[in-house]
CSV table of C-alpha atoms and ligand atoms in Angstrom, one decimal:
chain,number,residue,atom,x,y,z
A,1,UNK,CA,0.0,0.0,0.0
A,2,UNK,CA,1.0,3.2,-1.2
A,3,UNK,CA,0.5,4.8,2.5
A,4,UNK,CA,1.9,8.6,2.0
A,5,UNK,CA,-0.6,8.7,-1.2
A,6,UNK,CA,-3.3,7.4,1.1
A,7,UNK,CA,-2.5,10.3,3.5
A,8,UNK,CA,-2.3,12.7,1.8
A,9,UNK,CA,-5.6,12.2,0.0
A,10,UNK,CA,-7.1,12.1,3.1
A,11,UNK,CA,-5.5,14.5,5.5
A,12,UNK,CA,-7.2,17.7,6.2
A,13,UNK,CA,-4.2,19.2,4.8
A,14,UNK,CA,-3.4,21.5,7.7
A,15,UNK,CA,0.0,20.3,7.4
A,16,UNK,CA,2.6,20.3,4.8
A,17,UNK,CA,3.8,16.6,5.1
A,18,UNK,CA,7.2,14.7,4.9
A,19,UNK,CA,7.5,12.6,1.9
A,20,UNK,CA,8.6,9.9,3.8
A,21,UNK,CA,6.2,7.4,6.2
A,22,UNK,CA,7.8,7.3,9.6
A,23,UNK,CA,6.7,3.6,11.2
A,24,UNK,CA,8.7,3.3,14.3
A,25,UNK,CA,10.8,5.2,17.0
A,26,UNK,CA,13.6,4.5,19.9
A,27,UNK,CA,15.0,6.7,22.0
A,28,UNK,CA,16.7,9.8,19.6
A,29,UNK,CA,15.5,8.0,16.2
A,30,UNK,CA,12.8,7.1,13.6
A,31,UNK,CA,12.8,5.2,11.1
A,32,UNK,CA,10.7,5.2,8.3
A,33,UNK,CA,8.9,2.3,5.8
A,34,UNK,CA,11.9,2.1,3.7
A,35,UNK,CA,13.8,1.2,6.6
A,36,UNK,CA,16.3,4.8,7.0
A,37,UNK,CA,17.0,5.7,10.2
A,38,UNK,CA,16.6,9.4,11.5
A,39,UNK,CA,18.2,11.2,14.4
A,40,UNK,CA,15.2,12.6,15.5
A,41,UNK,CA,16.1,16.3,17.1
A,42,UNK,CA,11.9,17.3,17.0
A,43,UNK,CA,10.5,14.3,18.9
A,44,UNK,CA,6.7,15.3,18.6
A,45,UNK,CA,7.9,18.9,18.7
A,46,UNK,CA,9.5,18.7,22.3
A,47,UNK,CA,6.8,15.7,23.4
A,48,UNK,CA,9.4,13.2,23.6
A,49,UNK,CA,12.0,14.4,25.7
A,50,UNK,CA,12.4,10.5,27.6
A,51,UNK,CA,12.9,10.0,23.7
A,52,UNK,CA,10.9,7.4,22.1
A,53,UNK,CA,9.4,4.2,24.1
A,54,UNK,CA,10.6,5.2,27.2
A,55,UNK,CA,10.4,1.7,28.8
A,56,UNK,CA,9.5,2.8,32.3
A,57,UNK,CA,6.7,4.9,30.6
A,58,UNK,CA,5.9,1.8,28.3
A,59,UNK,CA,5.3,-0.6,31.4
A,60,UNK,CA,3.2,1.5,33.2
A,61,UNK,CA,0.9,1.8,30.5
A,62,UNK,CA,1.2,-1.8,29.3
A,63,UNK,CA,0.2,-2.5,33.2
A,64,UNK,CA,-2.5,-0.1,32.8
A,65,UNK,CA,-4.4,-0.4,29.8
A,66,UNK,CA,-4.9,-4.2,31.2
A,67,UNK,CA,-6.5,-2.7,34.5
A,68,UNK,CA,-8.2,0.3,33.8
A,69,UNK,CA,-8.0,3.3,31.1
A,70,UNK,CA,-11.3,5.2,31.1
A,71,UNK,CA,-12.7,6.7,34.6
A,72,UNK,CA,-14.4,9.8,34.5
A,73,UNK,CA,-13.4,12.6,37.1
A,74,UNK,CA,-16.3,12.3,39.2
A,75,UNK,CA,-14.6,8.6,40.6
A,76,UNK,CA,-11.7,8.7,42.6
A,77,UNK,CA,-8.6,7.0,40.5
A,78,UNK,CA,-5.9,5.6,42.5
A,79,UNK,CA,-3.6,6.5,39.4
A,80,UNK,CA,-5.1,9.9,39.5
A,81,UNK,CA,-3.9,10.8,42.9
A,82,UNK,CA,-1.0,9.0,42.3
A,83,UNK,CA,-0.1,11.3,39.2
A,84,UNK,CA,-1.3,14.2,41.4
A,85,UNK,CA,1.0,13.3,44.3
A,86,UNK,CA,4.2,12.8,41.4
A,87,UNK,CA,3.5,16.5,40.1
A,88,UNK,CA,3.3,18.5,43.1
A,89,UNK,CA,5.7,17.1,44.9
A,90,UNK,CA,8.7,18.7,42.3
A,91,UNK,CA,6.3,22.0,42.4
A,92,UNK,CA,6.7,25.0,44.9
A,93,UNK,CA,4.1,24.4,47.6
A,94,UNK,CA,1.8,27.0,46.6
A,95,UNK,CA,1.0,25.1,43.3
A,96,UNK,CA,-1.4,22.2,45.3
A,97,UNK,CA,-4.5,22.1,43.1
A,98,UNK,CA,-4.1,19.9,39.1
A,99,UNK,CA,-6.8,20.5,35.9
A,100,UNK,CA,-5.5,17.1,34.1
A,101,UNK,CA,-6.3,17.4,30.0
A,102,UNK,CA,-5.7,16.1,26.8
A,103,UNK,CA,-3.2,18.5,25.0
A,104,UNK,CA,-1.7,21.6,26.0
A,105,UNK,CA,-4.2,23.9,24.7
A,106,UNK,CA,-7.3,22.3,26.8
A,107,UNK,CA,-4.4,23.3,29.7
A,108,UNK,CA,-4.3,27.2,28.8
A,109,UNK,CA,-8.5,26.9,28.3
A,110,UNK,CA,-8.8,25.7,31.7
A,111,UNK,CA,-6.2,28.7,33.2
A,112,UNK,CA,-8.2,31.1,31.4
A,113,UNK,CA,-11.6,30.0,32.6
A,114,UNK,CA,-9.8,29.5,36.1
A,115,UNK,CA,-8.5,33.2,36.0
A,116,UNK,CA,-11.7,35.2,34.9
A,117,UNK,CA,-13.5,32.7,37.3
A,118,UNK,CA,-10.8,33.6,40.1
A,119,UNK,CA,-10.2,37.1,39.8
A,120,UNK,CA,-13.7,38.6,38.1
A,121,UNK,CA,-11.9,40.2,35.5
A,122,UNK,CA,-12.1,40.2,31.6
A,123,UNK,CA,-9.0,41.1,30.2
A,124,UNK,CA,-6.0,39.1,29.0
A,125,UNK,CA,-2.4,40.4,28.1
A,126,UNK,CA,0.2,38.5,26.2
A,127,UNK,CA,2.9,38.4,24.3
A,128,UNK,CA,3.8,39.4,21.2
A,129,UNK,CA,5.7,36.2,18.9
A,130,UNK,CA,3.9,34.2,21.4
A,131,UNK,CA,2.2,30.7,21.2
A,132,UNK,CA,-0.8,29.1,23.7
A,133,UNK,CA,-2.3,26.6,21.2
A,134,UNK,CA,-5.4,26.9,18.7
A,135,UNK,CA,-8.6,26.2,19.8
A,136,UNK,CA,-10.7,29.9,20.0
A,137,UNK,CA,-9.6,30.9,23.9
A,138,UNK,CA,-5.5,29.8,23.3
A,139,UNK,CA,-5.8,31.2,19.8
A,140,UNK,CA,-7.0,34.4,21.0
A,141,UNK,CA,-3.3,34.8,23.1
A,142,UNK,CA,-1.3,33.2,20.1
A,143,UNK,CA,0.5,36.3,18.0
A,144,UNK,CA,0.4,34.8,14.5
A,145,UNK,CA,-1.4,36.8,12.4
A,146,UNK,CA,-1.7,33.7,10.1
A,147,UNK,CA,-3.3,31.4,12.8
A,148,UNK,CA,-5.5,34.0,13.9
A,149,UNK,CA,-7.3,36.2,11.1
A,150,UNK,CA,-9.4,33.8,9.9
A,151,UNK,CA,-11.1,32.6,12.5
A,152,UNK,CA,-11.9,36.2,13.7
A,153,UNK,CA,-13.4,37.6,16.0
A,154,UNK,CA,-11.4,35.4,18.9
A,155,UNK,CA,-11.6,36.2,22.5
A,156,UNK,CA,-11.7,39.8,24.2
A,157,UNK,CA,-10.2,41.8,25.4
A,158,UNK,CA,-6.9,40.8,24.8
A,159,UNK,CA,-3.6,43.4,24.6
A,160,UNK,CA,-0.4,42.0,23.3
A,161,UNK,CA,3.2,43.6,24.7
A,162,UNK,CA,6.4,43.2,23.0
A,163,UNK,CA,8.4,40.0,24.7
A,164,UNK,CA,11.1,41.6,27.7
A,165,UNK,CA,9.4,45.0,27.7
A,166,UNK,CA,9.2,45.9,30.8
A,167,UNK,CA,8.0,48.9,30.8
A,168,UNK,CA,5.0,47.9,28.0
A,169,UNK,CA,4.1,45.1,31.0
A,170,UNK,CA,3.6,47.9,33.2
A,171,UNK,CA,1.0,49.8,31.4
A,172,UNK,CA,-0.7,46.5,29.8
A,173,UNK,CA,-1.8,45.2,33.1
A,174,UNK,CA,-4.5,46.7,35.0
A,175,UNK,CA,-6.9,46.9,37.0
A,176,UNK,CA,-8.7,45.1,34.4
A,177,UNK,CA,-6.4,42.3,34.1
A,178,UNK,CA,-7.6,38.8,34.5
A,179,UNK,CA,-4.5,37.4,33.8
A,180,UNK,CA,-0.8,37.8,32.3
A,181,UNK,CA,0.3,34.9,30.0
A,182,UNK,CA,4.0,34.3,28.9
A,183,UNK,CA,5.9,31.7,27.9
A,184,UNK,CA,9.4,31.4,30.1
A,185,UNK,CA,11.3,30.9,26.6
A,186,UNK,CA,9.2,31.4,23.6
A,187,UNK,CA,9.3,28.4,21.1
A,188,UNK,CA,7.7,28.7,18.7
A,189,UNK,CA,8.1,32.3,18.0
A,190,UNK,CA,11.5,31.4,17.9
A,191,UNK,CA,13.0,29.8,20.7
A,192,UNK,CA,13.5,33.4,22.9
A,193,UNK,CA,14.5,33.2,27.1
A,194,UNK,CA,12.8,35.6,28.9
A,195,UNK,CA,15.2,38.2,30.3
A,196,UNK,CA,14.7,38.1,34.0
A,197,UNK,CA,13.8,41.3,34.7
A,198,UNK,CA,10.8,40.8,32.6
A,199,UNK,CA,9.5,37.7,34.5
A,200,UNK,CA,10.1,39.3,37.8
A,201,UNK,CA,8.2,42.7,37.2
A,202,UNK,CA,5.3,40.1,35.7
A,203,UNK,CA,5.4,38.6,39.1
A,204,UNK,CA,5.5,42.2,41.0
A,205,UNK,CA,2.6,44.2,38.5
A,206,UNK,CA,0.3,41.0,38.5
A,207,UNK,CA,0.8,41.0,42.1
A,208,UNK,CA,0.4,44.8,42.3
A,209,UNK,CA,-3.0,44.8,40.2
A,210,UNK,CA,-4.2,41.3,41.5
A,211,UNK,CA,-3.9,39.9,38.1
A,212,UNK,CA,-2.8,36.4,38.1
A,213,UNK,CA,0.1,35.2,36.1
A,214,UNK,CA,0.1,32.2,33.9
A,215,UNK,CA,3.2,30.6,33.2
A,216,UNK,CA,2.4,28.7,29.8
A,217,UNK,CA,5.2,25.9,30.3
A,218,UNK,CA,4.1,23.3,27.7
A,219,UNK,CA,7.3,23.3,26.2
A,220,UNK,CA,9.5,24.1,28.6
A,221,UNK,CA,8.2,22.2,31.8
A,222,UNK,CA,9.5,19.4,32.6
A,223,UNK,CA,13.4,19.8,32.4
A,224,UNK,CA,13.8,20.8,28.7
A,225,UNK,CA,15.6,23.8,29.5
A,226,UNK,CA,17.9,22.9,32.2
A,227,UNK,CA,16.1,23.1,35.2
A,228,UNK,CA,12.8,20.6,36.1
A,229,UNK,CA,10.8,23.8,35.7
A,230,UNK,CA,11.8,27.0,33.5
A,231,UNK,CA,10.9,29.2,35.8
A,232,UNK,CA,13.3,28.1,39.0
A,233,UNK,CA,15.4,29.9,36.5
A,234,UNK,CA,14.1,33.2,37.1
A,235,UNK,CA,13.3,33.1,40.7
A,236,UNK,CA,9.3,33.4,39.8
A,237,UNK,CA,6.5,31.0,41.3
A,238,UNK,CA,3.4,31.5,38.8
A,239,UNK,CA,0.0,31.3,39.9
A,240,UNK,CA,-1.4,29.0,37.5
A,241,UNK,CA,0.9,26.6,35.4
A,242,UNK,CA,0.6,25.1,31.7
A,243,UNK,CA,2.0,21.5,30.8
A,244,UNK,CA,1.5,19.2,28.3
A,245,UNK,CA,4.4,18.2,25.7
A,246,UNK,CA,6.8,16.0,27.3
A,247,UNK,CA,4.4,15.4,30.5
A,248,UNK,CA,2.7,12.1,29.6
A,249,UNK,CA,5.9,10.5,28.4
A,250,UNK,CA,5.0,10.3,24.4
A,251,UNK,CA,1.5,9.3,25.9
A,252,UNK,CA,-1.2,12.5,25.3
A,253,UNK,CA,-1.4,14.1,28.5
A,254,UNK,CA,-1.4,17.9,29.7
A,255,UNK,CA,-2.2,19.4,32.8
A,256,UNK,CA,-3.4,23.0,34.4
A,257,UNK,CA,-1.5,23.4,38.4
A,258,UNK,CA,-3.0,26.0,40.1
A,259,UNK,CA,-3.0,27.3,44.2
A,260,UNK,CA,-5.9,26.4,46.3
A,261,UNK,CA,-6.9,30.1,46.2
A,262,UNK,CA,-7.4,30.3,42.7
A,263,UNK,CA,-9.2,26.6,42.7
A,264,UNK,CA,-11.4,27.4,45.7
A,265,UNK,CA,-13.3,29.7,43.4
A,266,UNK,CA,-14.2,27.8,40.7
A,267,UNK,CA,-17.7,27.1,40.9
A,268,UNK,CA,-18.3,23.1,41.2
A,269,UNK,CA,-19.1,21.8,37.5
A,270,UNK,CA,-18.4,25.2,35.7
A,271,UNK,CA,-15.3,23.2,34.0
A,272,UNK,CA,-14.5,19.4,33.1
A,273,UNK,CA,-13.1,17.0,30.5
A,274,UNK,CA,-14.5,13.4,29.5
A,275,UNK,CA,-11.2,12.1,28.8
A,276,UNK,CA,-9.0,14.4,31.0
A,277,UNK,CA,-7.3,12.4,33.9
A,278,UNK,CA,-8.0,8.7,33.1
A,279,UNK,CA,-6.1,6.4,34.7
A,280,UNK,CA,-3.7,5.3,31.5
A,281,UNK,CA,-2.7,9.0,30.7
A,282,UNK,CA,-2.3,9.4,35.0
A,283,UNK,CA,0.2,6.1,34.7
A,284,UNK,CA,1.9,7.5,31.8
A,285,UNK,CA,2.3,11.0,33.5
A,286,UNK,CA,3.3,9.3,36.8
A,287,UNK,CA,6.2,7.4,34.9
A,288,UNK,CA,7.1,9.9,33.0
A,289,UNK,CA,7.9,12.5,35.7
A,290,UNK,CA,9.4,9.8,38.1
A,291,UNK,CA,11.8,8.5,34.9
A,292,UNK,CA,12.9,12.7,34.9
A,293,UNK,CA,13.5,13.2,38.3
A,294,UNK,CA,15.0,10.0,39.4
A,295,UNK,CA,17.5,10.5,36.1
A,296,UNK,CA,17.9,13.9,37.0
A,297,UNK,CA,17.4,14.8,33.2
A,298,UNK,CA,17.2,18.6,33.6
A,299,UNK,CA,21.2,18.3,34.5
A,300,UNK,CA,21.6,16.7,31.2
A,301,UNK,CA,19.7,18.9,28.9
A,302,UNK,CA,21.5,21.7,30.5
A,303,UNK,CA,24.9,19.9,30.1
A,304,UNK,CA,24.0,18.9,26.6
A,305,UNK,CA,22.6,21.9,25.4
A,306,UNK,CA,25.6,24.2,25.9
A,307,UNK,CA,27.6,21.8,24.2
A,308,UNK,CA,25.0,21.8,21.1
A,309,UNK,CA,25.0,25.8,21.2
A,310,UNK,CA,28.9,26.0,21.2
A,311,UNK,CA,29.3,23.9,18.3
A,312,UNK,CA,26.9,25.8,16.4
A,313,UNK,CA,27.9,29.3,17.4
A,314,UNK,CA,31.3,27.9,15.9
A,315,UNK,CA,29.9,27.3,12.5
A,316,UNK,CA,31.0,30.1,10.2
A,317,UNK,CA,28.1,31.0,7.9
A,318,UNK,CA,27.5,34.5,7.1
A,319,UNK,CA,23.5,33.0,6.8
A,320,UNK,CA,23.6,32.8,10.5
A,321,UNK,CA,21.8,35.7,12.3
A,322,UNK,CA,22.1,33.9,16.2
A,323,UNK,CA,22.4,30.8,18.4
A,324,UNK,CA,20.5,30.9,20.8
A,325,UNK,CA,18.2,28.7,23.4
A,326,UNK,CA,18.4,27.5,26.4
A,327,UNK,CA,19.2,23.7,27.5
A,328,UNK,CA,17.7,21.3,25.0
A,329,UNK,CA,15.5,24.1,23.2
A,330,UNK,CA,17.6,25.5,20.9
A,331,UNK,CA,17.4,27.9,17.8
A,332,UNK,CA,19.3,29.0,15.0
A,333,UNK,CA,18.1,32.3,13.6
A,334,UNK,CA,19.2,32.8,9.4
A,335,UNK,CA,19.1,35.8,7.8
A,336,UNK,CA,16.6,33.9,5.5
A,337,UNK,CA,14.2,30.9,5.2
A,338,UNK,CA,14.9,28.3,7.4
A,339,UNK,CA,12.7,25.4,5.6
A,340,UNK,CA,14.8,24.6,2.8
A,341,UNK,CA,18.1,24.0,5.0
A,342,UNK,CA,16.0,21.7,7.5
A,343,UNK,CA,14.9,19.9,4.5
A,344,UNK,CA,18.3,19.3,3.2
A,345,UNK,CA,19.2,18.2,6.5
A,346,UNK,CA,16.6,15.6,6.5
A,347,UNK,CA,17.4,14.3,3.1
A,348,UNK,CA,20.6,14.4,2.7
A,349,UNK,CA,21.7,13.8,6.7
A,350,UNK,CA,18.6,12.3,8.2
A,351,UNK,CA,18.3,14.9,10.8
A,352,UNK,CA,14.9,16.0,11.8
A,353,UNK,CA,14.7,19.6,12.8
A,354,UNK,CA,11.5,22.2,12.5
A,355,UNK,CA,10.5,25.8,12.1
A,356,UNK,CA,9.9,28.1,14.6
A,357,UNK,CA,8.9,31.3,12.6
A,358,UNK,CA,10.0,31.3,8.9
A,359,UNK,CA,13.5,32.0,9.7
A,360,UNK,CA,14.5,30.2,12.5
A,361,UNK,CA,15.7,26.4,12.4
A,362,UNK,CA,14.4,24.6,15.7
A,363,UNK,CA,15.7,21.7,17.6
A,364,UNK,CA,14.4,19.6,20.7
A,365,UNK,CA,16.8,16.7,21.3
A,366,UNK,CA,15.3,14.4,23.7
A,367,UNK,CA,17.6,14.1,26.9
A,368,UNK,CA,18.7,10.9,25.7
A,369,UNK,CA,20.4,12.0,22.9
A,370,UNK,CA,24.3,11.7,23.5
A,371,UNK,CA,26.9,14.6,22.7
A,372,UNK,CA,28.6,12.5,19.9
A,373,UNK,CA,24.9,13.0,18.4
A,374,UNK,CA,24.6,16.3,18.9
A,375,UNK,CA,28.1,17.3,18.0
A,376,UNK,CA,27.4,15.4,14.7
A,377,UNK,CA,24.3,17.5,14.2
A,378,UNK,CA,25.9,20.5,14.3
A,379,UNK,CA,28.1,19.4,11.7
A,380,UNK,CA,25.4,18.6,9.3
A,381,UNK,CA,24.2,22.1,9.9
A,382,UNK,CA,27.5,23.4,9.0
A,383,UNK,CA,27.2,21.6,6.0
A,384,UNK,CA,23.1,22.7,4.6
A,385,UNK,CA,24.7,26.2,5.6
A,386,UNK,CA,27.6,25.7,3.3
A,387,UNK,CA,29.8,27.0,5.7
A,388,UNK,CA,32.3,30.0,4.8
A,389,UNK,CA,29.9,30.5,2.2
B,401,PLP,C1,2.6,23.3,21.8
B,401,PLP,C2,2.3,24.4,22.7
B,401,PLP,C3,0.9,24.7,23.1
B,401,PLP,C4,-0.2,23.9,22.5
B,401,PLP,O1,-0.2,22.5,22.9
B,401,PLP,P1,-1.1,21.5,22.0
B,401,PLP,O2,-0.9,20.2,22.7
B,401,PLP,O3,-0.5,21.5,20.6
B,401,PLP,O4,-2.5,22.0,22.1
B,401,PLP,C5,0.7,25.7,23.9
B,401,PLP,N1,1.7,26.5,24.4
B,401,PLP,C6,3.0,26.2,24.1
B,401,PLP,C7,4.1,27.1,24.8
B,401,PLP,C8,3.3,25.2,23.3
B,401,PLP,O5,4.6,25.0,22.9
């Protein structure tokens, strides 16, 4: 069977598509129907930081599709609390109370009902070059003009600031102000830390204004970026909390953390989810956070990812704009298109990478990539970029 044909007949056709059929994965690779192997430096664009068929996470759900998978909210799940207990255990204390859900834009639908339900306020402010997802209410605080225009009108009010201006934060949040939403490092608007300045007058004016402040940590949570959370970084404890990506192991899985404050005044039934929390996605989450934090995989993608940035930052291409990133979340801004040098690198070095913006070349190694690999990578780029060229 001619399976790419059949796909792409069928697809919606939301994506642009690989010509390849990808059939299998372990740890950093792929490999696809005609039997090439891939180093895969996407992994389900940051999902599979455990890299692929994790076998801890594997086992528990093996164990768990046998005992139970499906157990809506309203029943106590054993694997619930246990999945509960795992995650706020490695959060400050103040972060008590969990929204399990499906993906990571069902997580930053819950925060935002949470906050307007919490705080009696309207208004949203993000960032500019950000991302929260696509369904309406995430959509609404995503910056692409492309994602956004034609599904108009979206959510209001919302006021968008340019990324590390501080004094733009200032004036955006009010009185008004439900909630501020930021990503710690924006992804994909092209893989940008926060400066810290910026994160801690977020914490102060939200504070100051009793806004609440939403950390949207879906792609950097878990230890991506060098430290179990992104924001131990900065010294900032958000009120309410995004994950998803990497939290469920490979397994779909995403989850809202908020402080009993901000819980206590949700209104019983105002919010829920059929498939949110069942047991198999709790096992898969309680795996997949033990397997990071016994492992102590945030040391490693911080280790990992300096060594991956040095060895770009030494390739000479006068294409390159900036390296930049932080642990295992790393970007490569060109002075042009990046698409055409990721493809090369797939074809011709069987190196997955992706976009992040039309000029920047994105890469989230799983933390079980090894430096050889990584080192090995950055030669490849070297060589798309035509180095010295
Ligand atoms: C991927 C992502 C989302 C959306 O998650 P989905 O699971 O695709 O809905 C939201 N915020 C950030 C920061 C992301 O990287």
């Amino acid at each position: 069977m001619d399976w790419l044909a059949v796909e792409k007949r069928h697809d919606s056709g939301v994506y642009a598509k690989s010509d390849f059929v990808v059939t299998r994965g372990e740890g950093a690779y792929v490999w696809d129907t005609e039997g090439n192997r891939y180093l895969d430096l996407i992994n389900g664009i940051g999902v599979g930081f455990l890299g692929h068929g994790h076998p801890k996470v594997v086992e528990a759900i093996k164990a768990q599709a046998e005992r139970l998978m499906v157990l809506p909210q309203v029943f106590a799940s054993d694997r619930r609390a246990e999945f509960y207990k795992a995650l706020t255990d490695v959060l400050p204390e103040s972060l008590t109370r969990v929204f399990p859900t499906n993906s990571g834009t069902e997580a930053v639908e819950a925060a935002l009902k949470f906050a307007r339900a919490a705080t009696g306020k309207k208004k949203f402010v993000a960032a500019m070059r950000s991302f929260h997802g696509r369904t309406f209410g995430s959509l609404s605080l995503t910056w692409e003009k492309k994602y956004r225009e034609p599904f108009m009108p979206l959510v209001e009010p919302v006021e968008f600031i340019p990324y590390n201006d501080v004094e733009a934060l200032e004036r955006a949040v009010d009185e008004e102000t439900a909630a501020l939403i930021l990503e710690p490092v924006q992804g994909e608007g092209g893989v940008r830390p926060a400066t810290e300045a910026f994160l801690k007058a977020a914490r102060r004016r939200t504070e100051e204004v009793g806004a609440l402040l939403v950390l949207d940590e879906i792609q950097t949570g878990l230890g991506r970026t060098g430290r179990l959370f992104a924001f131990e970084h900065y010294g900032v404890v958000p009120d309410v909390l995004t994950l998803a990506k990497p939290l469920g192991g490979g397994f779909p899985l995403g989850a809202m953390v908020t402080t009993d404050a901000v819980a206590d005044k949700m209104p019983k039934g105002a919010h829920g989810s059929t498939f949110g929390g069942n047991p198999l996605a709790m096992a898969a989450g309680t795996a997949a956070i033990r397997a990071v934090v016994e492992e102590r995989l945030w040391e490693r993608a911080g280790r990992l990812g300096e060594v991956f940035m040095e060895a770009l930052r030494k390739i000479q291409s006068p294409k390159i704009r900036e390296v930049r990133g932080k642990g295992l979340m790393v970007g490569i801004e060109l002075k042009e298109k990046a698409a055409p040098y990721l493809k090369r690198l797939a074809e011709e070095h069987r190196i997955l990478g992706l976009q992040a913006g039309a000029n920047v070349m994105r890469f989230l190694p799983p933390a079980v990539v090894t430096e050889e690999e990584l080192l090995s990578a950055a030669r490849a780029v070297g060589e798309v970029l035509d180095e010295g060229k």
